[in-house]
Coordinates of C-alpha atoms and ligand atoms in Angstrom, one line a residue:
M23 CA 56.9 12.7 102.3
R24 CA 57.4 13.7 106.0
A25 CA 55.7 11.5 108.6
L26 CA 54.3 12.1 112.0
V27 CA 54.4 9.4 114.7
W28 CA 51.7 10.1 117.3
Y29 CA 52.8 8.4 120.5
R30 CA 50.2 7.3 123.0
S31 CA 50.8 4.1 125.1
D32 CA 53.9 2.8 123.0
L33 CA 56.6 4.9 124.4
R34 CA 59.7 3.2 122.9
T35 CA 61.9 3.3 119.7
A36 CA 62.4 -0.4 119.4
D37 CA 59.9 -2.8 118.1
N38 CA 57.3 0.0 117.7
T39 CA 55.2 -0.9 114.6
A40 CA 54.0 2.8 113.9
L41 CA 57.5 4.1 114.1
H42 CA 58.9 1.3 111.9
H43 CA 56.5 1.9 109.1
A44 CA 56.7 5.8 109.4
C45 CA 60.6 5.5 109.1
R46 CA 60.3 3.2 106.1
A47 CA 57.8 5.5 104.3
A48 CA 59.2 8.9 105.0
D49 CA 61.9 10.4 102.7
E50 CA 61.6 13.9 104.2
G51 CA 62.2 13.0 107.8
V52 CA 59.9 11.9 110.8
V53 CA 58.7 13.9 113.7
A54 CA 57.1 12.4 116.8
L55 CA 54.2 13.8 118.9
F56 CA 52.9 13.3 122.4
V57 CA 49.8 15.2 123.5
I58 CA 49.8 15.9 127.2
S59 CA 46.0 15.5 128.0
P60 CA 45.1 16.1 131.5
G61 CA 41.3 16.1 130.8
E62 CA 41.6 12.6 129.1
W63 CA 43.7 11.2 132.1
E64 CA 41.3 12.5 134.6
A65 CA 38.4 11.0 132.7
H66 CA 40.3 7.7 132.7
D67 CA 41.2 7.9 136.4
L68 CA 45.0 7.7 135.6
A69 CA 47.0 7.6 138.9
P70 CA 49.5 10.4 139.5
C71 CA 52.2 7.8 139.8
R72 CA 51.3 6.3 136.4
V73 CA 51.3 9.9 134.9
D74 CA 54.7 10.7 136.6
F75 CA 56.1 7.3 135.2
M76 CA 54.7 8.1 131.8
L77 CA 56.4 11.7 131.8
R78 CA 59.8 10.0 132.9
T79 CA 59.4 7.5 130.1
L80 CA 58.9 10.3 127.7
Q81 CA 62.1 12.0 128.6
E82 CA 64.0 8.8 128.0
L83 CA 62.1 8.4 124.7
S84 CA 62.9 11.9 123.6
A85 CA 66.7 11.1 124.0
G86 CA 66.2 7.8 122.1
L87 CA 64.3 9.5 119.3
A88 CA 66.8 12.2 119.1
A89 CA 69.6 9.7 118.4
L90 CA 67.5 8.7 115.3
N91 CA 67.1 12.5 114.3
I92 CA 63.5 12.3 115.2
P93 CA 62.4 15.3 117.4
L94 CA 59.7 14.7 120.0
L95 CA 57.3 17.3 120.1
I96 CA 54.9 17.9 123.0
E97 CA 51.5 19.6 122.6
E98 CA 48.7 20.0 125.1
A99 CA 45.0 19.4 125.0
A100 CA 43.0 20.6 127.9
L101 CA 40.0 18.6 127.2
P102 CA 39.6 15.0 125.7
G103 CA 37.6 16.5 122.7
D104 CA 40.6 18.8 121.9
V105 CA 43.0 16.1 120.9
P106 CA 42.1 15.4 117.3
G107 CA 42.4 19.1 116.5
V108 CA 45.7 19.3 118.2
V109 CA 47.0 16.4 116.3
A110 CA 45.7 17.5 112.9
R111 CA 47.2 21.1 113.5
A112 CA 50.5 19.7 114.4
A113 CA 50.6 17.4 111.2
A114 CA 49.8 20.6 109.2
R115 CA 52.3 22.9 110.9
H116 CA 55.2 20.3 110.4
G117 CA 54.2 19.5 106.8
C118 CA 53.5 15.8 107.6
G119 CA 51.6 14.0 104.8
A120 CA 50.7 11.1 107.1
V121 CA 50.1 10.3 110.7
Y122 CA 51.3 6.9 112.0
A123 CA 50.0 5.5 115.3
N124 CA 49.4 2.3 117.2
R125 CA 45.9 1.3 117.9
E126 CA 44.1 1.6 121.2
Y127 CA 41.0 -0.2 121.7
E128 CA 38.9 1.5 124.3
V129 CA 35.6 3.1 123.0
N130 CA 36.7 6.7 123.5
E131 CA 40.1 6.1 122.1
R132 CA 38.5 4.4 119.0
R133 CA 36.2 7.5 118.6
R134 CA 39.2 9.9 119.1
D135 CA 41.1 8.1 116.3
A136 CA 38.1 8.2 114.0
A137 CA 37.8 11.9 114.5
V138 CA 41.5 12.4 113.8
S139 CA 41.2 10.3 110.6
L140 CA 38.3 12.5 109.5
L141 CA 40.1 15.7 110.2
L142 CA 43.2 14.8 108.4
A143 CA 41.4 13.2 105.4
A144 CA 39.7 16.6 105.0
D145 CA 43.1 18.1 104.8
G146 CA 44.4 15.6 102.4
R147 CA 46.5 13.7 104.9
A148 CA 46.4 9.9 105.8
V149 CA 46.3 8.2 109.1
H150 CA 47.9 4.7 109.4
L151 CA 46.9 2.7 112.5
F152 CA 48.9 -0.6 113.5
T153 CA 48.5 -3.5 115.8
D154 CA 51.2 -3.0 118.5
Q155 CA 49.6 -2.9 122.0
I156 CA 49.1 -6.7 121.7
A157 CA 50.8 -9.3 119.6
I158 CA 47.6 -10.3 117.5
E159 CA 44.9 -7.9 116.5
P160 CA 41.6 -8.6 118.4
G161 CA 39.1 -10.4 116.2
E162 CA 41.9 -12.1 114.2
V163 CA 41.5 -15.1 116.4
R164 CA 37.9 -16.4 116.6
T165 CA 35.8 -19.4 117.4
G166 CA 34.8 -22.0 114.8
E167 CA 31.6 -20.0 114.5
G168 CA 33.4 -16.9 113.8
R169 CA 32.7 -15.4 117.2
F170 CA 34.9 -13.7 119.7
F171 CA 36.1 -16.1 122.4
T172 CA 34.9 -15.5 125.8
V173 CA 36.8 -18.2 127.8
F174 CA 40.4 -18.0 128.2
T175 CA 41.6 -21.6 127.7
P176 CA 40.3 -22.2 124.2
F177 CA 41.3 -18.6 123.3
K178 CA 44.9 -19.4 124.4
R179 CA 44.9 -22.5 122.5
A180 CA 43.6 -20.9 119.2
W181 CA 45.8 -17.9 119.8
I182 CA 48.9 -20.0 119.9
T183 CA 47.9 -22.0 116.8
H184 CA 47.1 -18.9 114.8
L185 CA 50.5 -17.3 115.9
L186 CA 52.4 -20.4 114.5
E187 CA 50.3 -20.8 111.6
T188 CA 50.4 -17.1 110.3
R189 CA 53.7 -15.8 111.6
G190 CA 55.6 -18.9 112.7
G191 CA 56.0 -17.3 116.1
V192 CA 56.4 -13.7 117.5
R193 CA 58.7 -11.7 115.5
V194 CA 60.2 -8.4 116.8
L195 CA 61.0 -5.5 114.2
P196 CA 64.4 -4.4 113.1
A197 CA 65.6 -1.3 114.8
P198 CA 64.7 1.9 112.9
N199 CA 67.3 3.8 110.7
K200 CA 68.5 7.3 111.4
Q201 CA 66.2 9.8 109.6
N202 CA 66.9 12.9 107.6
N203 CA 67.0 16.0 109.8
T204 CA 63.7 17.8 109.9
G205 CA 65.2 20.9 111.5
C206 CA 62.6 20.8 114.3
T207 CA 63.8 21.1 117.8
P208 CA 62.7 18.5 120.3
A209 CA 60.4 20.0 123.1
Q210 CA 61.2 19.9 126.9
V211 CA 59.1 17.1 128.5
P212 CA 57.6 18.6 131.5
G213 CA 58.8 17.3 135.0
F214 CA 55.2 17.1 136.1
V215 CA 51.6 18.0 135.1
P216 CA 49.5 20.0 137.7
G217 CA 46.9 17.6 139.4
F218 CA 49.2 14.5 139.0
V219 CA 51.9 14.8 141.5
S220 CA 53.0 11.4 142.4
P221 CA 53.4 10.3 146.1
I222 CA 55.7 7.4 145.0
P223 CA 59.4 8.0 144.9
A224 CA 60.7 8.0 141.2
E225 CA 63.5 5.5 142.2
R226 CA 60.8 2.8 142.8
W227 CA 60.1 2.6 139.2
P228 CA 63.1 3.6 137.1
A229 CA 61.5 4.7 133.7
G230 CA 62.6 4.0 130.0
E231 CA 63.1 1.3 127.5
R232 CA 66.5 0.6 128.4
H233 CA 65.5 -0.2 131.9
A234 CA 62.6 -2.2 130.8
Q235 CA 64.9 -4.4 128.7
Q236 CA 67.2 -5.0 131.6
R237 CA 64.3 -6.0 133.8
L238 CA 63.0 -8.4 131.1
R239 CA 66.5 -9.9 130.7
A240 CA 67.1 -10.2 134.5
F241 CA 63.6 -11.9 134.9
I242 CA 64.1 -14.4 132.2
A243 CA 67.6 -15.3 133.2
E244 CA 67.1 -15.3 137.1
R245 CA 63.5 -16.1 137.8
G246 CA 61.6 -17.1 134.7
R247 CA 62.2 -20.8 135.1
A248 CA 61.0 -20.7 138.7
Y249 CA 58.0 -18.7 137.9
K250 CA 55.3 -21.3 138.2
Q251 CA 56.3 -22.1 141.8
S252 CA 57.1 -18.6 143.0
R253 CA 54.6 -16.3 141.2
D254 CA 51.8 -16.6 143.9
F255 CA 53.9 -15.6 146.8
P256 CA 53.7 -11.9 147.6
G257 CA 56.7 -12.0 150.0
E258 CA 59.1 -13.2 147.1
P259 CA 60.3 -11.4 144.1
G260 CA 58.7 -14.1 141.9
T261 CA 57.2 -12.1 139.1
S262 CA 58.7 -9.8 136.5
Q263 CA 57.1 -6.4 137.6
L264 CA 57.1 -5.4 134.0
S265 CA 53.4 -4.4 134.1
P266 CA 54.1 -0.6 134.3
Y267 CA 56.4 -0.8 131.4
L268 CA 53.9 -2.7 129.3
A269 CA 51.2 -0.3 130.3
V270 CA 53.1 2.8 128.9
G271 CA 54.6 0.8 126.1
A272 CA 58.3 1.1 127.2
I273 CA 58.4 -2.5 126.3
S274 CA 56.3 -4.4 123.8
P275 CA 54.4 -7.6 124.4
R276 CA 56.2 -9.1 121.4
Q277 CA 59.5 -8.4 122.9
C278 CA 58.3 -10.2 126.2
F279 CA 57.0 -13.2 124.3
A280 CA 60.1 -13.4 122.1
A281 CA 62.4 -13.3 125.0
A282 CA 60.6 -16.1 126.8
A283 CA 60.3 -18.3 123.6
E284 CA 64.0 -17.8 122.9
A285 CA 64.8 -18.9 126.5
N286 CA 62.7 -21.9 125.8
G287 CA 65.0 -22.4 122.9
D288 CA 65.3 -26.2 122.6
S289 CA 61.6 -26.6 122.5
P290 CA 60.1 -27.2 118.9
D291 CA 57.1 -25.2 120.1
P292 CA 58.3 -22.7 122.7
Y293 CA 54.8 -21.5 123.5
R294 CA 53.3 -24.9 124.4
L295 CA 56.3 -27.1 125.2
G296 CA 59.4 -26.8 127.3
N297 CA 60.1 -25.1 130.8
E298 CA 57.0 -24.8 132.8
G299 CA 58.0 -21.5 134.4
L300 CA 58.5 -19.8 131.1
L301 CA 55.3 -21.5 129.6
C302 CA 53.3 -20.1 132.6
W303 CA 54.8 -16.6 132.0
I304 CA 53.8 -16.8 128.3
S305 CA 50.3 -17.8 129.4
E306 CA 50.0 -14.8 131.8
L307 CA 51.1 -12.5 128.7
I308 CA 48.2 -14.2 126.8
W309 CA 45.8 -13.3 129.6
R310 CA 46.7 -9.7 128.7
E311 CA 45.9 -10.3 125.0
F312 CA 42.6 -12.0 126.1
Y313 CA 41.4 -9.0 128.1
V314 CA 42.2 -6.6 125.3
H315 CA 40.5 -9.0 122.9
I316 CA 37.4 -9.0 125.3
L317 CA 37.4 -5.1 125.4
A318 CA 37.5 -4.8 121.6
G319 CA 34.8 -7.6 121.1
F320 CA 32.4 -6.5 123.9
P321 CA 32.6 -2.5 124.2
R322 CA 30.0 -2.6 126.7
V323 CA 32.8 -3.6 129.3
C324 CA 34.2 -0.1 128.6
M325 CA 31.0 1.6 129.5
N326 CA 30.9 0.8 133.2
R327 CA 28.8 -2.4 132.3
P328 CA 29.4 -6.0 133.5
F329 CA 30.1 -8.5 130.8
Q330 CA 27.4 -10.8 132.1
P331 CA 24.2 -8.5 131.9
R332 CA 22.2 -10.5 134.3
T333 CA 24.6 -9.4 137.1
E334 CA 23.2 -5.9 136.6
R335 CA 20.5 -7.1 138.9
I336 CA 22.9 -7.3 141.9
R337 CA 22.0 -4.8 144.6
W338 CA 25.5 -4.0 146.0
S339 CA 26.0 -2.5 149.4
D340 CA 26.4 1.2 149.6
N341 CA 28.2 1.1 153.0
R342 CA 30.6 4.0 152.5
D343 CA 32.4 3.3 155.9
H344 CA 33.3 -0.1 154.6
L345 CA 34.5 1.2 151.4
E346 CA 36.8 3.9 152.9
A347 CA 38.2 1.3 155.4
W348 CA 39.1 -0.9 152.3
K349 CA 40.7 1.9 150.5
R350 CA 42.9 2.8 153.5
G351 CA 43.8 -0.7 154.3
R352 CA 41.8 -0.8 157.7
T353 CA 39.5 -3.7 157.2
G354 CA 40.9 -5.7 160.0
V355 CA 41.8 -8.6 157.7
P356 CA 45.8 -8.5 157.6
I357 CA 46.3 -9.8 154.2
V358 CA 43.8 -7.5 152.7
D359 CA 45.2 -4.5 154.6
A360 CA 48.8 -5.3 153.8
A361 CA 47.8 -5.6 150.1
M362 CA 46.2 -2.1 150.0
Q363 CA 49.3 -0.7 151.9
Q364 CA 51.4 -2.2 149.0
L365 CA 49.3 -0.4 146.5
L366 CA 49.3 2.9 148.4
T367 CA 53.1 2.9 149.1
T368 CA 54.4 1.5 145.7
G369 CA 51.8 1.9 143.1
W370 CA 51.7 -1.8 142.4
M371 CA 50.1 -4.9 143.9
H372 CA 51.0 -8.5 143.5
N373 CA 48.5 -10.5 141.4
R374 CA 47.5 -12.8 144.1
L375 CA 46.7 -9.8 146.4
R376 CA 44.7 -8.1 143.7
M377 CA 42.6 -11.1 143.5
I378 CA 42.3 -11.5 147.3
S379 CA 41.5 -7.8 147.9
A380 CA 39.2 -7.5 145.0
M381 CA 37.2 -10.6 146.2
F382 CA 37.1 -9.3 149.7
L383 CA 35.6 -6.0 148.4
T384 CA 33.0 -7.6 146.2
K385 CA 32.2 -10.7 148.0
N386 CA 32.6 -10.1 151.8
L387 CA 31.9 -6.3 151.9
F388 CA 29.6 -6.9 148.9
I389 CA 30.7 -3.4 147.3
D390 CA 30.2 -2.8 143.6
W391 CA 33.3 -3.8 141.7
R392 CA 33.3 -0.5 139.8
E393 CA 34.2 1.3 143.1
G394 CA 37.3 -1.1 143.4
E395 CA 38.2 -0.8 139.7
R396 CA 38.2 3.0 139.9
F397 CA 40.2 3.0 143.1
F398 CA 42.9 0.6 141.6
M399 CA 43.0 2.8 138.4
R400 CA 43.6 6.0 140.5
H401 CA 46.6 4.3 142.4
L402 CA 48.2 1.7 140.1
V403 CA 51.4 2.7 138.3
D404 CA 50.4 -0.2 135.9
G405 CA 46.9 0.9 135.4
F406 CA 45.7 -0.7 132.2
F407 CA 42.0 -0.7 131.5
A408 CA 41.7 -4.1 129.9
S409 CA 43.5 -5.9 132.5
N410 CA 42.1 -4.0 135.4
N411 CA 38.5 -4.3 134.2
G412 CA 39.0 -8.0 133.3
G413 CA 40.6 -8.7 136.8
W414 CA 37.8 -6.9 138.7
Q415 CA 35.0 -8.5 136.7
W416 CA 36.7 -11.9 137.2
S417 CA 36.9 -11.3 140.9
A418 CA 33.4 -10.1 141.1
S419 CA 32.0 -13.0 139.1
T420 CA 30.4 -10.6 136.6
G421 CA 33.0 -11.0 133.9
T422 CA 34.0 -13.4 131.1
D423 CA 35.5 -16.6 132.4
A424 CA 34.9 -15.3 135.8
A425 CA 35.5 -17.0 139.2
P426 CA 32.2 -18.9 139.7
Y427 CA 30.1 -16.9 142.3
F428 CA 30.2 -19.6 144.8
R429 CA 34.0 -20.2 144.8
I430 CA 35.0 -17.2 147.1
F431 CA 38.5 -17.0 148.4
N432 CA 38.8 -17.1 152.2
P433 CA 41.4 -14.4 152.8
V434 CA 42.8 -16.1 155.8
S435 CA 43.3 -19.4 154.1
Q436 CA 44.8 -17.5 151.3
S437 CA 47.2 -15.6 153.7
R438 CA 48.2 -18.8 155.5
R439 CA 48.9 -20.4 152.2
F440 CA 50.7 -17.6 150.2
D441 CA 52.4 -15.7 153.1
A442 CA 52.7 -18.6 155.6
S443 CA 55.5 -16.9 157.7
G444 CA 53.5 -13.5 157.6
T445 CA 56.7 -11.9 156.1
F446 CA 54.6 -9.9 153.7
I447 CA 52.0 -8.7 156.3
R448 CA 54.7 -7.7 158.9
G449 CA 56.5 -5.6 156.1
H450 CA 53.3 -3.7 155.5
I451 CA 51.5 -3.5 158.8
P452 CA 54.0 -2.6 161.7
A453 CA 51.2 -2.9 164.2
L454 CA 51.2 -6.6 163.6
A455 CA 54.9 -7.1 163.4
G456 CA 55.1 -8.7 166.8
L457 CA 52.6 -11.4 166.3
D458 CA 53.6 -15.0 165.8
D459 CA 53.3 -16.8 162.3
E460 CA 49.8 -18.3 163.2
S461 CA 48.0 -15.5 164.7
I462 CA 49.2 -12.7 162.3
H463 CA 46.7 -14.0 159.7
A464 CA 43.6 -13.7 161.9
P465 CA 44.4 -11.4 164.9
W466 CA 40.8 -11.6 166.1
E467 CA 41.5 -15.1 167.3
L468 CA 43.9 -13.9 169.9
S469 CA 42.8 -13.8 173.6
P470 CA 40.9 -10.6 174.5
L471 CA 43.8 -9.2 176.4
A472 CA 46.3 -9.7 173.6
R473 CA 43.8 -8.2 171.2
A474 CA 43.3 -5.0 173.3
R475 CA 47.1 -4.5 173.1
L476 CA 47.1 -4.3 169.3
T477 CA 46.4 -1.0 167.6
Y478 CA 44.7 -2.8 164.8
P479 CA 41.0 -2.7 163.8
E480 CA 38.6 -5.6 164.4
P481 CA 37.3 -7.2 161.2
L482 CA 34.5 -5.3 159.5
V483 CA 32.4 -8.3 158.8
D484 CA 32.2 -11.9 159.8
L485 CA 34.0 -13.7 156.9
S486 CA 31.6 -16.9 156.9
R487 CA 28.4 -15.1 157.1
S488 CA 29.3 -12.4 154.5
R489 CA 30.5 -15.1 152.2
A490 CA 27.2 -17.0 152.6
A491 CA 25.2 -13.8 151.9
A492 CA 27.2 -13.1 148.7
I493 CA 26.5 -16.7 147.5
E494 CA 22.7 -16.3 148.3
A495 CA 22.6 -13.0 146.4
F496 CA 24.3 -14.3 143.2
A497 CA 22.1 -17.6 143.5
A498 CA 19.0 -15.4 143.5
I499 CA 19.9 -13.7 140.0
R500 CA 20.9 -17.1 138.3
D501 CA 19.2 -17.4 134.8
Ligands
FAD25 C1 41.6 -6.9 140.3 C2 42.7 -6.9 139.3 C3 43.1 -5.8 138.8 C4 44.3 -5.8 137.8 N1 44.7 -4.6 137.2 C5 45.7 -4.6 136.3 C6 46.1 -3.4 135.7 O1 45.5 -2.4 135.9 N2 47.1 -3.3 134.8 C7 47.9 -4.7 134.6 O2 48.8 -4.7 133.8 N3 47.4 -5.8 135.2 C8 46.5 -5.8 136.0 N4 45.9 -7.0 136.6 C9 46.7 -8.2 136.2 C10 47.9 -8.6 137.1 O3 47.6 -8.5 138.5 C11 49.1 -7.7 136.8 O4 49.3 -7.6 135.4 C12 50.4 -8.3 137.4 O5 50.3 -8.4 138.9 C13 51.6 -7.5 137.1 O6 52.7 -7.9 137.7 P1 54.0 -8.4 136.9 O7 54.3 -7.5 135.8 O8 55.0 -8.7 137.9 O9 53.4 -9.7 136.3 P2 54.0 -11.1 135.7 O10 53.5 -12.2 136.6 O11 55.4 -11.0 135.5 O12 53.2 -11.3 134.3 C14 53.9 -10.7 133.2 C15 52.9 -9.8 132.5 O13 51.6 -10.6 132.2 C16 50.5 -9.8 132.2 N5 49.6 -10.4 133.1 C17 50.0 -11.2 134.3 N6 48.8 -11.7 134.9 C18 47.8 -11.1 134.2 C19 46.5 -11.1 134.5 N7 45.9 -11.9 135.4 N8 45.7 -10.5 133.6 C20 46.1 -9.8 132.5 N9 47.6 -9.6 132.4 C21 48.3 -10.3 133.1 C22 51.0 -8.4 132.8 O14 51.2 -7.6 131.6 C23 52.3 -8.8 133.4 O15 53.2 -7.6 133.4 C24 44.9 -7.1 137.5 C25 44.5 -8.2 138.1 C26 43.4 -8.2 139.0 C27 43.0 -9.5 139.6

């Protein structure tokens, strides 16, 4: 039997469940396929920098697969609906008896995979789907009443217990063996796809699984133990910046969990006991699992709907000028504007800043979280639907386990606390670089003369009044 491995968001050779099983089952070789699908990417608001990162990762993947005698084939599907036919025809053309792929959980992706299964079954070919994007399949961990969890802390507790009881911990797969030669030639991976030209220099995000592994090792060795203290300060390199690699699957969550657990080696239970920095990082990886679990259990979040239906009654502001100013980093609130500049110039934003800028948009400007969700997705190199949607709904108080509507971050207090010396702001807003450590967080407090010298906008809204109005609007829709 010859197997076809259909790559989607799992662009690596090591610890790839679909590839592992295909290599074990095939005795007439394995071919790999990636479908260039601009219509699908556009429908999902994929950022040009993320597409560019994905293509560069594919180039690395192609070389890694070639070393295993597995050619990477590239097909194109102009429209999302064309994908199933493209995959089925590729399987037939290359004489593959079965297609192996790792599951994706968004509604459209599940429909697409169901369509592929039907088409292939009609042709006498099988489709095998595996859990790989996350460590534990959504729905495997449930509440005592058999429901999906909707609150993180009990989910995390049950997730770790289940992991230890069923698998004894996270296990990565052995490296795949070299396969029989199929005689197929690998395709050339395109350098770019029209409509997705990245404004971010490629050097900012070196691609490929080897680089991802180096980044993981360096993070665990050099910063993992201090993660709990340093992770909230955007001016410090305190986090792993592995999110783009996880989003395209250049690294697996199992590899991340396993590396952190191993570094916590002396602990009898490395997911709950041991170094607090490593445990905190493990916990963040479980947030990622949680949001995928929410997306699978509550598909309405995939359909532009809030997790909490009552919040559909909120009448958001339609002030387009405010929205545009937020997008361009011209709100007049330095920490928010610096955050948006970080996004626009690097394709990535620090987690603390994602929360601050999302809360500012949804609570102070009172603009619909879906506007922010889409804008982030269109600019993030690590755009990942489950976490982006989860993060936005958390910030907007419309989601599961969300920030209570009355607990609204004050962006100035956050700025003073997490960027006390203003280093981060100065690095992203040259117009404010000359201000002292105190006034850089709230330049509107300067004397009128000093303010007039600044080429920096006045704040769009009064922070206290807009905060009070948001609380009132949410209180009015309380059940
Ligand atoms: C409004 C908003 C939007 C977001 N959009 C995305 C997104 O599109 N893609 C994305 O990967 N993350 C998103 N996040 C979560 C988080 O901000 C990023 O995962 C994190 O900043 C990535 O940086 P890092 O790799 O250095 O993380 P680390 O701090 O090193 O954490 C390790 C990994 O854990 C996961 N993780 C960390 N924090 C979270 C979290 N709060 N929720 C879910 N997973 C987490 C990520 O996979 C991350 O790479 C969003 C958060 C918010 C508040």
